mmCIF file of C-alpha atoms in Angstrom:
data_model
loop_
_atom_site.group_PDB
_atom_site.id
_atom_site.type_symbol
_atom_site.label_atom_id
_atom_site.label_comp_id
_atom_site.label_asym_id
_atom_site.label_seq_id
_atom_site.Cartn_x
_atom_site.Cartn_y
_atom_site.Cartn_z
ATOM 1 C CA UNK A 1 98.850 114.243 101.304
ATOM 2 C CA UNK A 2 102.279 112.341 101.430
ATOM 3 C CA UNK A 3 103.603 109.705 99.615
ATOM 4 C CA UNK A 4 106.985 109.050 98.711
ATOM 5 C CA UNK A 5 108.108 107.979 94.588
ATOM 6 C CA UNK A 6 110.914 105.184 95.088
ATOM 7 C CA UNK A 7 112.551 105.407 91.887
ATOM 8 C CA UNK A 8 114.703 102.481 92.881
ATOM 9 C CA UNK A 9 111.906 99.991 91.950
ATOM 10 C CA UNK A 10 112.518 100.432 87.954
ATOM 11 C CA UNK A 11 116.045 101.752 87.047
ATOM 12 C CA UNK A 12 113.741 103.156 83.783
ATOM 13 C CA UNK A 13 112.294 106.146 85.940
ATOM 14 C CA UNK A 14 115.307 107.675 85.371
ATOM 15 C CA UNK A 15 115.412 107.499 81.702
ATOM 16 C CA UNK A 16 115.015 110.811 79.921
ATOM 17 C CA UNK A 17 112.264 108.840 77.495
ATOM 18 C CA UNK A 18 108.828 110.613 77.158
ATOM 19 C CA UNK A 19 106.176 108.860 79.417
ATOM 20 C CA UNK A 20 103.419 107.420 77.281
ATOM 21 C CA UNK A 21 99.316 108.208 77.622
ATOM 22 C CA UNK A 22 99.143 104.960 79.909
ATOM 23 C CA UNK A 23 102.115 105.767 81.990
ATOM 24 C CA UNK A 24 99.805 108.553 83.302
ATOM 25 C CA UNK A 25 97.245 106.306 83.880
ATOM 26 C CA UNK A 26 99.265 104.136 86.170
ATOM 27 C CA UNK A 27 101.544 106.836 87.749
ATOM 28 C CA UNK A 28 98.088 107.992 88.618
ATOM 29 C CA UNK A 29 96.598 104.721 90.972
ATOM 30 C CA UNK A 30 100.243 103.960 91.993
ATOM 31 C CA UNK A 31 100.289 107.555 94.076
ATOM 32 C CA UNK A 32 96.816 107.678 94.909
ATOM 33 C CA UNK A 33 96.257 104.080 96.190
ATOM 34 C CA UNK A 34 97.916 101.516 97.959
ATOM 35 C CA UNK A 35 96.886 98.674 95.998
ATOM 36 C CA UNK A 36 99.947 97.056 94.326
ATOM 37 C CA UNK A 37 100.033 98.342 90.704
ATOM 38 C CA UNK A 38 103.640 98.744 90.812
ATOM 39 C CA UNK A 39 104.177 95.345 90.767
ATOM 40 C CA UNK A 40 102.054 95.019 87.537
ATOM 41 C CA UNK A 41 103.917 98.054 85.440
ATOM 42 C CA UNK A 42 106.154 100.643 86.814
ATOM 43 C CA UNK A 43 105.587 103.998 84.886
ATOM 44 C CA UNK A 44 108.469 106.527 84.010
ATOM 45 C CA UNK A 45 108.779 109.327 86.565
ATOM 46 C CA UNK A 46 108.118 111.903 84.566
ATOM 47 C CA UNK A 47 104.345 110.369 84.758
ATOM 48 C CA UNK A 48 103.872 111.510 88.086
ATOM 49 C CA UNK A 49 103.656 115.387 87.411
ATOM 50 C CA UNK A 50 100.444 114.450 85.725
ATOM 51 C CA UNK A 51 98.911 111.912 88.238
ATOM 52 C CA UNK A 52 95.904 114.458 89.123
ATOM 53 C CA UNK A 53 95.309 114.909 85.387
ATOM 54 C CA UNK A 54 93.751 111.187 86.444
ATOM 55 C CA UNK A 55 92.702 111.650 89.985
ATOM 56 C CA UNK A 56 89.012 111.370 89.312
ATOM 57 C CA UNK A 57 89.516 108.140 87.633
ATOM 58 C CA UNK A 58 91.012 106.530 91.162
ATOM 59 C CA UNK A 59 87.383 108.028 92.409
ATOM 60 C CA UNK A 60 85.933 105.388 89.879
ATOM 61 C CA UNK A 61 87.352 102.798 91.496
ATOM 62 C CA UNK A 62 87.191 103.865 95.437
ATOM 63 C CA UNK A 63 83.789 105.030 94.568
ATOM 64 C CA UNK A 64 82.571 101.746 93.027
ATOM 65 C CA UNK A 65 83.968 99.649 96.279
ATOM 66 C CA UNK A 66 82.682 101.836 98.311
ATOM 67 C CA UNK A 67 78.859 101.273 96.198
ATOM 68 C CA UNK A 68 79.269 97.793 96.261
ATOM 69 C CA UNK A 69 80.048 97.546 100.064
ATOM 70 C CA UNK A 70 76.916 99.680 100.629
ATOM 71 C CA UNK A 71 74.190 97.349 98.365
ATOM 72 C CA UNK A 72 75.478 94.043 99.074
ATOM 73 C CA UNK A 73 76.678 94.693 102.757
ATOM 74 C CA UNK A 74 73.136 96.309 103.574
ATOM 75 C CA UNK A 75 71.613 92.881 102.496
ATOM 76 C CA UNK A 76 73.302 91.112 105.187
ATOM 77 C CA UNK A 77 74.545 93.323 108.047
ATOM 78 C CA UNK A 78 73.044 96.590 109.625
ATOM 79 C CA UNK A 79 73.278 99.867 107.739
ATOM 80 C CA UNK A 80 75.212 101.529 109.905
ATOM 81 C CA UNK A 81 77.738 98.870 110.320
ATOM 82 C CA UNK A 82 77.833 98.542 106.870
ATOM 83 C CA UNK A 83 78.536 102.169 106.312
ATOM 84 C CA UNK A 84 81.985 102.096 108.386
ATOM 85 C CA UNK A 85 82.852 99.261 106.587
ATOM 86 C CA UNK A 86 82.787 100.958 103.514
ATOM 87 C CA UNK A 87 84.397 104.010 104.986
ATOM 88 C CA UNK A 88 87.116 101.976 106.046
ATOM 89 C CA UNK A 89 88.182 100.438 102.769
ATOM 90 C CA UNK A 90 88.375 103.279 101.254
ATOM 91 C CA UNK A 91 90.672 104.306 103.733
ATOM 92 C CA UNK A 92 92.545 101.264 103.179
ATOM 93 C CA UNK A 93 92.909 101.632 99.673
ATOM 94 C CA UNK A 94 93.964 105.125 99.893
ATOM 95 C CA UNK A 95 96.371 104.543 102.822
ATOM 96 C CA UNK A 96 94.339 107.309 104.416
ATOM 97 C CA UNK A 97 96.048 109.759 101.791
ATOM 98 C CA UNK A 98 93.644 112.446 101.753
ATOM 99 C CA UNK A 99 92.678 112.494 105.259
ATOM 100 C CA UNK A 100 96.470 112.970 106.259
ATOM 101 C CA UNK A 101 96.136 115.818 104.429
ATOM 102 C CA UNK A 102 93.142 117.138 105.813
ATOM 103 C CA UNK A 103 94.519 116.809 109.238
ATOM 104 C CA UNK A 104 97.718 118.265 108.651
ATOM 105 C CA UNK A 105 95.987 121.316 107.057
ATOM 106 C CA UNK A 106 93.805 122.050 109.786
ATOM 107 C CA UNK A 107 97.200 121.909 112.010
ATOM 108 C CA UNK A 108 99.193 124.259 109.689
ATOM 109 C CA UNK A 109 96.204 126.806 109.327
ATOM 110 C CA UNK A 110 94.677 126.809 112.856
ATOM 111 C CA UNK A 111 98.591 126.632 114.632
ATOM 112 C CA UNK A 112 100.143 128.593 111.813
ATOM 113 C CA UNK A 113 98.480 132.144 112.060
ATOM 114 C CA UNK A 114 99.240 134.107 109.225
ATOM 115 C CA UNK A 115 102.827 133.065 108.920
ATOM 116 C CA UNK A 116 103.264 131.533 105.799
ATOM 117 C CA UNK A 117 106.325 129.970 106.657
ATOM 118 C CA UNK A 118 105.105 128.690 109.774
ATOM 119 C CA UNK A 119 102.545 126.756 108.157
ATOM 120 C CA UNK A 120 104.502 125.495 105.778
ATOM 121 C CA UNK A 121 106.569 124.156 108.180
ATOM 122 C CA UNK A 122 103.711 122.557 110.683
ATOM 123 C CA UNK A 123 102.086 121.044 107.220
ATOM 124 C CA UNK A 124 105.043 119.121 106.750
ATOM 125 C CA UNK A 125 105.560 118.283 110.220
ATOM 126 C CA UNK A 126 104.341 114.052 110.901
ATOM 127 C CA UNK A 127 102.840 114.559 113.561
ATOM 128 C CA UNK A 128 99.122 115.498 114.477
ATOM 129 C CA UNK A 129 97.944 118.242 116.408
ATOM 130 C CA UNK A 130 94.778 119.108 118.018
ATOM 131 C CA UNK A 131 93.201 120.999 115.084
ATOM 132 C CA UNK A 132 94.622 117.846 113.040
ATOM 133 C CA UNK A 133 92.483 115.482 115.699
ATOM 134 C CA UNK A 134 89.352 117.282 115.950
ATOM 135 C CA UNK A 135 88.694 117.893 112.340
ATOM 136 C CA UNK A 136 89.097 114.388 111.790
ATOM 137 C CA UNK A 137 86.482 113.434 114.118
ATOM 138 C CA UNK A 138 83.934 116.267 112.182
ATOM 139 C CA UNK A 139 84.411 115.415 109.332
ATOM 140 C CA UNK A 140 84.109 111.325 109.714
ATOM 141 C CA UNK A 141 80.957 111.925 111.711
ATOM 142 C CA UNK A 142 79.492 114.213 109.138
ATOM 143 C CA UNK A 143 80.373 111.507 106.449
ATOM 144 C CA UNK A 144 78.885 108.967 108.561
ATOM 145 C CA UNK A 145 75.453 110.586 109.536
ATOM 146 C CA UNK A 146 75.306 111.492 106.050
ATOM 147 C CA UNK A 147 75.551 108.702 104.068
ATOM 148 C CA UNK A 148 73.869 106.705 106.924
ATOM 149 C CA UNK A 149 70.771 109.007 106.411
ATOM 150 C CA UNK A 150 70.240 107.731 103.001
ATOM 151 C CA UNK A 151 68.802 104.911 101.289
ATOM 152 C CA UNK A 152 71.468 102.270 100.591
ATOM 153 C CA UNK A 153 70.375 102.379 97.235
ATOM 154 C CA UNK A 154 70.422 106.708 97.216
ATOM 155 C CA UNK A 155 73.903 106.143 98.958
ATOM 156 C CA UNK A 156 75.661 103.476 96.705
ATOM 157 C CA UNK A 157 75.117 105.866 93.685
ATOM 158 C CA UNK A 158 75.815 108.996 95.233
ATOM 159 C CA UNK A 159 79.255 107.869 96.259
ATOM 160 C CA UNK A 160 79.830 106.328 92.811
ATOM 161 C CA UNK A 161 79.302 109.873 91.836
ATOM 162 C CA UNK A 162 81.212 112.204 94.351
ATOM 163 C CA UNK A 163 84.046 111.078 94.856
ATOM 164 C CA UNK A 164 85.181 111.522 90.695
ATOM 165 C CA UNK A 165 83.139 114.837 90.368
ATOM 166 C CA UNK A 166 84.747 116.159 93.334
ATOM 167 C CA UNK A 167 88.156 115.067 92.495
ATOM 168 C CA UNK A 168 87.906 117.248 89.380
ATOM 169 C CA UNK A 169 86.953 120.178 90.745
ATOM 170 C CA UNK A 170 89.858 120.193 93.392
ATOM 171 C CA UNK A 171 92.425 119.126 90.554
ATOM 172 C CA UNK A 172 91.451 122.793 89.753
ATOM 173 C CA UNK A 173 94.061 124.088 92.134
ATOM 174 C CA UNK A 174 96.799 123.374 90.333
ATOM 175 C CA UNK A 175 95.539 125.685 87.145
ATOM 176 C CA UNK A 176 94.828 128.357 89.646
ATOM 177 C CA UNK A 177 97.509 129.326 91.764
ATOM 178 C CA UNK A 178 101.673 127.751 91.781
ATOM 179 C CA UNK A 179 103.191 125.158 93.932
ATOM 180 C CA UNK A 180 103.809 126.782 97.231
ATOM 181 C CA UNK A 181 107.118 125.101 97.510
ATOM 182 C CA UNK A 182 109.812 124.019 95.440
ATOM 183 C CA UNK A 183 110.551 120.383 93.916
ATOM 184 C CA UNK A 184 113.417 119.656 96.328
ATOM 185 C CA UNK A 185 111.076 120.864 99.424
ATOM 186 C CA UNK A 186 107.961 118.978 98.635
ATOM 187 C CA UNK A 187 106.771 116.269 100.662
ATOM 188 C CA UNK A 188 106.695 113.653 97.390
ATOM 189 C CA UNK A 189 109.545 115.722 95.430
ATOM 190 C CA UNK A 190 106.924 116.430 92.713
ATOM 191 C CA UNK A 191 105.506 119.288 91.441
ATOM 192 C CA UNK A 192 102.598 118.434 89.238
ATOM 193 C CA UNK A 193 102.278 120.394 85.616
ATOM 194 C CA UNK A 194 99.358 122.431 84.916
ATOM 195 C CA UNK A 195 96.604 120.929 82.247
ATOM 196 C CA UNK A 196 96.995 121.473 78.601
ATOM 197 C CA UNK A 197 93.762 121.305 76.538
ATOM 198 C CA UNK A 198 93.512 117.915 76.004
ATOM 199 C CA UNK A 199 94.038 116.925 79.640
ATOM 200 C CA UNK A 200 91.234 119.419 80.717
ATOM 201 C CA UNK A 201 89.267 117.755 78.629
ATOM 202 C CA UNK A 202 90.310 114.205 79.885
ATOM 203 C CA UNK A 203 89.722 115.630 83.457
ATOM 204 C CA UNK A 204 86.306 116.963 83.122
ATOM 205 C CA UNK A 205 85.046 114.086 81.180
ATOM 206 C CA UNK A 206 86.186 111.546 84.402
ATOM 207 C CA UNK A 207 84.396 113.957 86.923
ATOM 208 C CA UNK A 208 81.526 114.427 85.074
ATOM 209 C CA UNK A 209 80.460 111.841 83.425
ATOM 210 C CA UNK A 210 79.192 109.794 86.226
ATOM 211 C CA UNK A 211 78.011 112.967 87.360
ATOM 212 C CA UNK A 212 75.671 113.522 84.086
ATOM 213 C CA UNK A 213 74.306 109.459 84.800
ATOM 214 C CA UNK A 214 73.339 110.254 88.392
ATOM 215 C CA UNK A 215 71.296 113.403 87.620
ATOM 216 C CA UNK A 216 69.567 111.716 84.353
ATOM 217 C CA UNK A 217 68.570 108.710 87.180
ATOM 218 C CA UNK A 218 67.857 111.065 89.948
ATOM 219 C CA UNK A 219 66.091 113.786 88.552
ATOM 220 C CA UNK A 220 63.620 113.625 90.003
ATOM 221 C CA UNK A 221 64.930 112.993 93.706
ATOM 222 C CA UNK A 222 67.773 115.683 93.707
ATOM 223 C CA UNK A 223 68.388 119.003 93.251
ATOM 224 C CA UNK A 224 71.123 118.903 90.820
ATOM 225 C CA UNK A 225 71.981 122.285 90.552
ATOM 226 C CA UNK A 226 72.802 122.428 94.273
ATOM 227 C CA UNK A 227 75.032 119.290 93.955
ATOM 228 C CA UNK A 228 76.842 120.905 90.882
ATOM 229 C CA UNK A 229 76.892 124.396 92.099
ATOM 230 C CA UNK A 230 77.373 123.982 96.048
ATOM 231 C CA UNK A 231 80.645 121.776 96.019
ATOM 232 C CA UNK A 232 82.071 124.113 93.345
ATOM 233 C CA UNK A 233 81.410 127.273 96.043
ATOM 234 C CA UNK A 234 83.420 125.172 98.189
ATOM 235 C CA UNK A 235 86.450 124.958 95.902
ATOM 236 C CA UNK A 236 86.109 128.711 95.227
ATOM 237 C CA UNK A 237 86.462 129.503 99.017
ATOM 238 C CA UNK A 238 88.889 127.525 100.074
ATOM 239 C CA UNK A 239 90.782 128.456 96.738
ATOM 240 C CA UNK A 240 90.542 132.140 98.952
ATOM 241 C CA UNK A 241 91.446 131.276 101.807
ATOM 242 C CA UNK A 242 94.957 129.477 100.404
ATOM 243 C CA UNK A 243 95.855 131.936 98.427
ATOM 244 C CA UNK A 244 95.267 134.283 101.020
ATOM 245 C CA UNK A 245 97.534 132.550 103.562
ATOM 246 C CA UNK A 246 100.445 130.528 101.142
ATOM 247 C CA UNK A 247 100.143 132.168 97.583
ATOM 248 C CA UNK A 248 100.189 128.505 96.704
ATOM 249 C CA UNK A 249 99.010 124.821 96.923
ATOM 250 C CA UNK A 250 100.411 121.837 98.322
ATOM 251 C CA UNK A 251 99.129 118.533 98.145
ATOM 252 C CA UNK A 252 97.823 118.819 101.380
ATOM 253 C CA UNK A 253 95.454 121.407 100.389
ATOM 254 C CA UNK A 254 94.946 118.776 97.487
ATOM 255 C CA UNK A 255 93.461 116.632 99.787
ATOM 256 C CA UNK A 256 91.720 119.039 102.228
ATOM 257 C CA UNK A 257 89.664 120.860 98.897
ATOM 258 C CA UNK A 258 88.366 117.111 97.594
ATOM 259 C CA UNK A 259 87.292 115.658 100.908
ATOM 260 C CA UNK A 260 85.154 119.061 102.100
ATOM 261 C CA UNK A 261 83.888 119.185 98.720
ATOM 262 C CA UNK A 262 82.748 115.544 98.420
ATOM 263 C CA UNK A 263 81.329 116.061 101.935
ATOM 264 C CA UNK A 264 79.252 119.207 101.002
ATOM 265 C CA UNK A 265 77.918 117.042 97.994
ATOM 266 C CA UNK A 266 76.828 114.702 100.180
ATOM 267 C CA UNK A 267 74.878 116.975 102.517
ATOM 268 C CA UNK A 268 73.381 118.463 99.508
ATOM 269 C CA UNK A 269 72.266 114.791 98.439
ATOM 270 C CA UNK A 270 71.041 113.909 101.955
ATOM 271 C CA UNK A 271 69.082 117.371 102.249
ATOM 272 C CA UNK A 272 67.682 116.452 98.674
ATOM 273 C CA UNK A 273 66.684 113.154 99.500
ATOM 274 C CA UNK A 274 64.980 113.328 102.317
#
């Protein structure tokens, strides 16, 4: 998960003035998309140690595309044509953030051993590798098949749904463990504060809001405690396996936690739909 904060854009960022409740907001869809909000407001830079305090709420809008791709595109053009078309927007408005990160995880912790340092180093490293490559290829044919197995209907609200819900769970990472390196070594030179109350709150209420619509709708199709309880497992055992090797996060692992999690929730929706 790289991205780089040019400062140079708004001589402002610099200012020692507390950020404001909407600077958050913005720092928040500036870093995770590529859409061109900076050219609407420019938040102070202080804003951007809190952009995953608002992560879920750039799942709002990736997830809605993404749902409106899948109804109206299925009306016209076949499903699964219609389902890589909606994969690849959201790539597009991302920039492909997350999946960089998946890719350059799977590099650092298959090449890396158990030398922490070492995969460290290979994380931050631009190019891919072959655990980079492969994993890529899984996990967009498991994303595929899966969402291509449901109904577009079942499949426009489900996305709607997981990408916000698990967004919030993998902004957990940052309450549960540090930064596994420092400000000046980090890919983005940002190390992002851990949640007070009030931005817990905030958080949760993003991820599962939508969440608590899609299992009063689909009740009676789903298994909701599987899609509530499944994709947090996944959190939990990757949260193990991190801590195990770095003693720390990165954004990478950022990245990596959200898009396995959103893929388990959509296996569990596929294997509940069917």
């Amino acid at each position: 998960m790289q991205i780089s904060l040019d400062t140079s854009k708004n001589p402002e960022q610099g200012s020692p003035t507390r950020s404001l409740w909407y600077d958050r907001i913005w720092a928040a869809f500036i870093f995770f998309t590529r859409l061109p909000f900076w050219r609407i407001y420019q938040p102070k830079k202080e804003a951007y140690k809190t952009v995953v305090e608002h992560w879920p709420l750039t799942g709002w809008l990736t997830g809605c595309v993404m749902a409106a791709i899948i109804w109206f595109g299925s009306m016209a053009l076949p499903y699964p044509i219609v389902i890589i078309l909606a994969i690849l927007t959201r790539l597009l408005i991302t920039g492909a953030l997350h999946e960089d990160g998946l890719a350059d995880f799977m590099d650092g912790f298959g090449g890396g051993g158990s030398d922490r340092q070492r995969i460290l180093d290979i994380m931050k490293d631009s190019h891919i590798g072959t655990y980079g490559v492969i994993s890529l290829i899984i996990y967009f044919l498991l994303l595929f098949f899966a969402l291509v197995s449901m109904h577009p209907q079942d499949a426009a609200l489900t996305v709607i749904v997981a990408d916000p819900y698990a967004k919030m769970l993998s902004a957990q990472l940052i309450q549960m463990m540090p930064y596994a390196r420092t400000e000046e070594t980090a890919k983005n030179h940002t190390v992002y504060r851990k949640f007070n109350v009030i931005a817990g709150i905030s958080l949760a209420v993003q991820g599962l809001l939508p969440l608590g619509l899609y299992i009063y709708l689909m009740h009676e199709k789903t298994d909701w405690q599987m899609l509530v309880f499944l994709p947090a497992l996944v959190v939990y055992f990757l949260y193990l396996l991190i801590w195990r090797r770095l003693k720390g996060y990165t954004g990478d692992c950022c990245g990596t936690v959200f898009l396995l999690t959103e893929l388990m929730f959509y296996l569990v929706a596929v294997y509940s739909l069917r």
